[in-house]
């Protein structure tokens, strides 16, 4: 089976762009009437409110997160991608795939650690397992 990819919904990219554009007037908008904090050494007010510049970083971080994070599955194993790196987990190192109480996919490893799988929901677990190319056994609790 070819590689299966799980990514955050791409509509979040549009929301991040809209949030970035919406934050521009906060940072580069008209000057505030209060003096003191926003005035430079000459007493004139600066056009950029440096205090609010971190507001622009939030939509940028969300944009990068959506582009970068996710889970890929193929016959060899899983690749879990985060904003600052990725981790390759072979199928042989996984003991179980399950969902946490919030419905997110979790890989329980043979060493006892658990890895949350970005963008994988409980309903996606059969698709994820089928990417391994092996038969899936379903436990019957009756």
mmCIF file of C-alpha atoms in Angstrom:
data_model
loop_
_atom_site.group_PDB
_atom_site.id
_atom_site.type_symbol
_atom_site.label_atom_id
_atom_site.label_comp_id
_atom_site.label_asym_id
_atom_site.label_seq_id
_atom_site.Cartn_x
_atom_site.Cartn_y
_atom_site.Cartn_z
ATOM 1 C CA UNK A 1 0.000 0.000 0.000
ATOM 2 C CA UNK A 2 1.311 3.491 -0.736
ATOM 3 C CA UNK A 3 2.173 5.988 1.947
ATOM 4 C CA UNK A 4 -0.754 7.351 3.956
ATOM 5 C CA UNK A 5 -0.493 10.943 5.155
ATOM 6 C CA UNK A 6 -2.387 12.608 7.980
ATOM 7 C CA UNK A 7 -2.162 16.400 8.165
ATOM 8 C CA UNK A 8 -4.045 19.206 9.957
ATOM 9 C CA UNK A 9 -6.955 20.639 8.004
ATOM 10 C CA UNK A 10 -5.706 23.107 5.390
ATOM 11 C CA UNK A 11 -8.439 25.624 6.221
ATOM 12 C CA UNK A 12 -6.343 26.526 9.267
ATOM 13 C CA UNK A 13 -3.817 28.061 6.834
ATOM 14 C CA UNK A 14 -6.471 30.494 5.634
ATOM 15 C CA UNK A 15 -7.381 31.343 9.226
ATOM 16 C CA UNK A 16 -3.702 32.012 10.023
ATOM 17 C CA UNK A 17 -3.357 34.343 7.021
ATOM 18 C CA UNK A 18 -6.539 36.207 8.002
ATOM 19 C CA UNK A 19 -5.293 36.496 11.599
ATOM 20 C CA UNK A 20 -1.932 37.823 10.386
ATOM 21 C CA UNK A 21 -3.606 40.437 8.190
ATOM 22 C CA UNK A 22 -5.959 41.334 11.032
ATOM 23 C CA UNK A 23 -3.021 41.844 13.401
ATOM 24 C CA UNK A 24 -1.196 44.243 11.057
ATOM 25 C CA UNK A 25 -3.256 47.307 12.102
ATOM 26 C CA UNK A 26 -2.491 46.561 15.744
ATOM 27 C CA UNK A 27 1.248 46.719 15.101
ATOM 28 C CA UNK A 28 1.502 49.204 12.211
ATOM 29 C CA UNK A 29 -1.726 51.164 12.667
ATOM 30 C CA UNK A 30 -2.236 54.790 13.652
ATOM 31 C CA UNK A 31 -0.409 56.059 16.696
ATOM 32 C CA UNK A 32 -1.988 55.841 20.121
ATOM 33 C CA UNK A 33 -2.936 59.132 21.755
ATOM 34 C CA UNK A 34 -1.079 58.356 24.988
ATOM 35 C CA UNK A 35 2.529 59.514 25.198
ATOM 36 C CA UNK A 36 5.261 58.003 27.295
ATOM 37 C CA UNK A 37 5.494 54.337 26.413
ATOM 38 C CA UNK A 38 5.405 54.650 22.633
ATOM 39 C CA UNK A 39 7.472 57.787 22.182
ATOM 40 C CA UNK A 40 11.131 57.688 21.211
ATOM 41 C CA UNK A 41 13.973 59.886 22.593
ATOM 42 C CA UNK A 42 13.020 62.949 20.538
ATOM 43 C CA UNK A 43 9.480 62.942 21.885
ATOM 44 C CA UNK A 44 7.914 61.987 18.530
ATOM 45 C CA UNK A 45 5.770 58.897 18.424
ATOM 46 C CA UNK A 46 7.026 55.874 16.520
ATOM 47 C CA UNK A 47 4.761 54.424 13.795
ATOM 48 C CA UNK A 48 5.422 50.827 14.836
ATOM 49 C CA UNK A 49 4.196 49.638 18.203
ATOM 50 C CA UNK A 50 7.068 47.301 19.036
ATOM 51 C CA UNK A 51 5.241 46.191 22.146
ATOM 52 C CA UNK A 52 2.600 44.446 19.982
ATOM 53 C CA UNK A 53 5.003 42.896 17.458
ATOM 54 C CA UNK A 54 4.786 39.422 19.103
ATOM 55 C CA UNK A 55 1.079 39.400 18.158
ATOM 56 C CA UNK A 56 2.217 38.810 14.556
ATOM 57 C CA UNK A 57 4.179 35.736 15.623
ATOM 58 C CA UNK A 58 1.106 33.756 16.703
ATOM 59 C CA UNK A 59 -0.407 33.367 13.204
ATOM 60 C CA UNK A 60 3.059 32.682 11.760
ATOM 61 C CA UNK A 61 3.632 29.849 14.257
ATOM 62 C CA UNK A 62 0.185 28.394 13.480
ATOM 63 C CA UNK A 63 0.923 28.572 9.736
ATOM 64 C CA UNK A 64 4.261 26.767 10.134
ATOM 65 C CA UNK A 65 2.660 24.163 12.432
ATOM 66 C CA UNK A 66 0.008 23.289 9.844
ATOM 67 C CA UNK A 67 2.555 23.036 7.032
ATOM 68 C CA UNK A 68 5.033 20.962 9.022
ATOM 69 C CA UNK A 69 3.208 18.659 11.457
ATOM 70 C CA UNK A 70 1.512 15.360 10.718
ATOM 71 C CA UNK A 71 1.899 11.595 10.562
ATOM 72 C CA UNK A 72 3.003 9.464 7.602
ATOM 73 C CA UNK A 73 2.563 5.682 7.494
ATOM 74 C CA UNK A 74 4.050 3.184 5.060
ATOM 75 C CA UNK A 75 5.134 -0.462 5.012
ATOM 76 C CA UNK A 76 8.251 0.240 7.121
ATOM 77 C CA UNK A 77 6.620 2.266 9.921
ATOM 78 C CA UNK A 78 5.454 5.692 10.991
ATOM 79 C CA UNK A 79 7.042 9.092 10.567
ATOM 80 C CA UNK A 80 5.800 11.537 13.175
ATOM 81 C CA UNK A 81 6.496 15.112 12.097
ATOM 82 C CA UNK A 82 6.517 18.083 14.450
ATOM 83 C CA UNK A 83 7.396 21.727 13.934
ATOM 84 C CA UNK A 84 11.061 21.212 14.843
ATOM 85 C CA UNK A 85 11.903 17.696 13.766
ATOM 86 C CA UNK A 86 10.589 14.269 12.963
ATOM 87 C CA UNK A 87 10.796 10.769 14.380
ATOM 88 C CA UNK A 88 10.767 7.515 12.458
ATOM 89 C CA UNK A 89 9.146 4.585 14.310
ATOM 90 C CA UNK A 90 9.367 1.121 12.707
ATOM 91 C CA UNK A 91 6.339 -1.151 13.064
ATOM 92 C CA UNK A 92 8.509 -3.606 15.028
ATOM 93 C CA UNK A 93 8.947 -1.006 17.812
ATOM 94 C CA UNK A 94 5.197 -0.551 18.279
ATOM 95 C CA UNK A 95 3.237 -2.638 20.700
ATOM 96 C CA UNK A 96 -0.190 -1.104 20.106
ATOM 97 C CA UNK A 97 -2.041 1.678 18.315
ATOM 98 C CA UNK A 98 -4.882 3.152 20.307
ATOM 99 C CA UNK A 99 -6.779 6.358 21.001
ATOM 100 C CA UNK A 100 -6.577 8.483 24.120
ATOM 101 C CA UNK A 101 -9.724 9.711 25.923
ATOM 102 C CA UNK A 102 -9.828 12.788 23.658
ATOM 103 C CA UNK A 103 -9.869 10.620 20.520
ATOM 104 C CA UNK A 104 -6.298 11.315 19.371
ATOM 105 C CA UNK A 105 -4.193 8.495 17.949
ATOM 106 C CA UNK A 106 -1.418 7.182 20.184
ATOM 107 C CA UNK A 107 1.339 4.680 19.426
ATOM 108 C CA UNK A 108 2.395 2.631 22.435
ATOM 109 C CA UNK A 109 5.994 1.540 21.957
ATOM 110 C CA UNK A 110 7.708 -1.646 23.101
ATOM 111 C CA UNK A 111 9.916 0.361 25.481
ATOM 112 C CA UNK A 112 6.820 1.581 27.370
ATOM 113 C CA UNK A 113 6.690 5.099 25.932
ATOM 114 C CA UNK A 114 3.653 6.554 24.228
ATOM 115 C CA UNK A 115 3.821 8.840 21.187
ATOM 116 C CA UNK A 116 0.854 11.008 20.252
ATOM 117 C CA UNK A 117 0.294 10.913 16.494
ATOM 118 C CA UNK A 118 -0.431 14.396 15.135
ATOM 119 C CA UNK A 119 -3.608 14.675 13.031
ATOM 120 C CA UNK A 120 -4.593 11.042 13.627
ATOM 121 C CA UNK A 121 -8.013 10.418 15.174
ATOM 122 C CA UNK A 122 -9.501 7.195 16.513
ATOM 123 C CA UNK A 123 -11.463 6.719 13.267
ATOM 124 C CA UNK A 124 -8.193 6.914 11.286
ATOM 125 C CA UNK A 125 -6.497 4.006 13.094
ATOM 126 C CA UNK A 126 -7.717 1.258 10.679
ATOM 127 C CA UNK A 127 -6.344 3.252 7.724
ATOM 128 C CA UNK A 128 -3.098 3.730 9.599
ATOM 129 C CA UNK A 129 -2.745 0.014 10.323
ATOM 130 C CA UNK A 130 -3.641 -0.966 6.752
ATOM 131 C CA UNK A 131 -0.663 1.100 5.558
ATOM 132 C CA UNK A 132 1.601 -1.500 7.171
ATOM 133 C CA UNK A 133 0.499 -4.058 4.579
ATOM 134 C CA UNK A 134 -0.125 -6.693 7.234
ATOM 135 C CA UNK A 135 -3.356 -8.369 8.235
ATOM 136 C CA UNK A 136 -5.173 -6.744 11.111
ATOM 137 C CA UNK A 137 -6.657 -8.784 13.908
ATOM 138 C CA UNK A 138 -9.630 -7.307 15.698
ATOM 139 C CA UNK A 139 -10.206 -8.428 19.261
ATOM 140 C CA UNK A 140 -13.751 -9.483 20.042
ATOM 141 C CA UNK A 141 -14.678 -8.525 23.613
ATOM 142 C CA UNK A 142 -17.803 -10.697 23.811
#
